[in-house]
Short mmCIF file of C-alpha atoms in Angstrom, two decimals:
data_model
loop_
_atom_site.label_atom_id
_atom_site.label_comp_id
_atom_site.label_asym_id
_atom_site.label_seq_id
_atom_site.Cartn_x
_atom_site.Cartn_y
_atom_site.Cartn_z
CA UNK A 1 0.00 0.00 0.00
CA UNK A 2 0.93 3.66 -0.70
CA UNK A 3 0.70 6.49 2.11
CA UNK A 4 0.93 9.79 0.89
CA UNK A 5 1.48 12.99 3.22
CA UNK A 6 -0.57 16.20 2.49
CA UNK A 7 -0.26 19.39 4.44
CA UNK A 8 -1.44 22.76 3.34
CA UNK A 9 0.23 25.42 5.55
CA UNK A 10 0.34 28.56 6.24
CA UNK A 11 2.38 30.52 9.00
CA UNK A 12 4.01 27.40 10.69
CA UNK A 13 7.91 28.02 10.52
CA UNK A 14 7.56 27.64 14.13
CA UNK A 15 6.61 23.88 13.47
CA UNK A 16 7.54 22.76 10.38
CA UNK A 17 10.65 21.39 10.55
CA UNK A 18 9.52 19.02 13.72
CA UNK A 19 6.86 17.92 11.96
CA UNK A 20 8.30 16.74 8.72
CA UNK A 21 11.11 15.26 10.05
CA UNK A 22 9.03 13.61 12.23
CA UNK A 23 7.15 12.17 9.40
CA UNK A 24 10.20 11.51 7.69
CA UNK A 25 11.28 9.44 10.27
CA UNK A 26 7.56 7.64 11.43
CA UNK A 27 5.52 8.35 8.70
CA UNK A 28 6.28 5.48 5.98
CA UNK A 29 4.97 8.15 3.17
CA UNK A 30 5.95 7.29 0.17
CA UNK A 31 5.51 11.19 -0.96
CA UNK A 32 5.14 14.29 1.36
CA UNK A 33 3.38 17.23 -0.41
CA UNK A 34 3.56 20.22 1.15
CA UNK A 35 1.10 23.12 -0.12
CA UNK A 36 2.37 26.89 1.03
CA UNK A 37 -0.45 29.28 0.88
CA UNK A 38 0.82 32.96 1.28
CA UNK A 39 2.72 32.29 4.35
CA UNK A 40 4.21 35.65 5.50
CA UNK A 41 7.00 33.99 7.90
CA UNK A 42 9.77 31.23 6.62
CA UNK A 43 7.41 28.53 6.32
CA UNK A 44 8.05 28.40 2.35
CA UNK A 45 11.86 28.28 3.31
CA UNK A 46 11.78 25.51 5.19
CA UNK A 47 9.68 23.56 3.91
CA UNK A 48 11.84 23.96 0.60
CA UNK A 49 14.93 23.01 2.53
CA UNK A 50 13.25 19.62 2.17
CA UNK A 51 12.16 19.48 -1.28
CA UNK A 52 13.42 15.93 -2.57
CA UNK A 53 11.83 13.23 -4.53
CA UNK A 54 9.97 12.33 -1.19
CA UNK A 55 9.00 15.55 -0.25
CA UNK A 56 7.76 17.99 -2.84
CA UNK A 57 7.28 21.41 -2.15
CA UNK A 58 4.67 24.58 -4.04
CA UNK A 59 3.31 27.63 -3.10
CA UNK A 60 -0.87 28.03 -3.83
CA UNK A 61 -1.60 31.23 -4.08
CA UNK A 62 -5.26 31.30 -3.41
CA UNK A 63 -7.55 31.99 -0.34
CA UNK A 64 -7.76 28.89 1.60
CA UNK A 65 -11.20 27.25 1.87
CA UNK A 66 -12.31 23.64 2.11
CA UNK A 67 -13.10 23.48 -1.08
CA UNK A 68 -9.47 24.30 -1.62
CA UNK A 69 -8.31 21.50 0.40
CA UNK A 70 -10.86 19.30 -2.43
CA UNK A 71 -9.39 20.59 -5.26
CA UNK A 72 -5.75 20.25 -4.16
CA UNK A 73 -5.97 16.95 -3.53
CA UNK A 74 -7.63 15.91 -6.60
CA UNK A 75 -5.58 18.20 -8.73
CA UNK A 76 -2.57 15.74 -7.42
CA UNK A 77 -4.53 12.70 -7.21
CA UNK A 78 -2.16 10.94 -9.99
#
């Protein structure tokens, strides 16, 4: 079976790096995406610092809603 990580974030340099190396290290993801929308702190940074073939890293761009959480996810559903 395939696990895939999905975060969409916003704001969290003050957690980020815990958290994915933390699911680096527990997880068992085969991918980690990690969604940036219009952070105004380092979160982009660091979460780029980890942009690999396991983890990839983009920036949104749009207003966050649930329906953007929807359409994320099945925009990368391949």
């Amino acid at each position: 079976m395939n696990v895939y990580g999905f975060m969409i974030v916003k704001d969290e340099a003050d957690i980020l790096s815990q958290t994915i190396e933390s699911l680096l290290k527990f997880g068992g993801f085969r991918q980690i995406f990690i969604f940036d929308n219009n952070s105004s702190d380092d979160t982009l940074g660091i979460a780029r610092r980890y942009a690999s073939g396991q983890v990839l890293v983009q920036s949104l761009g749009e207003t966050f809603s649930d329906q953007l959480k929807y359409d994320t996810v099945y925009r990368h559903e391949h």
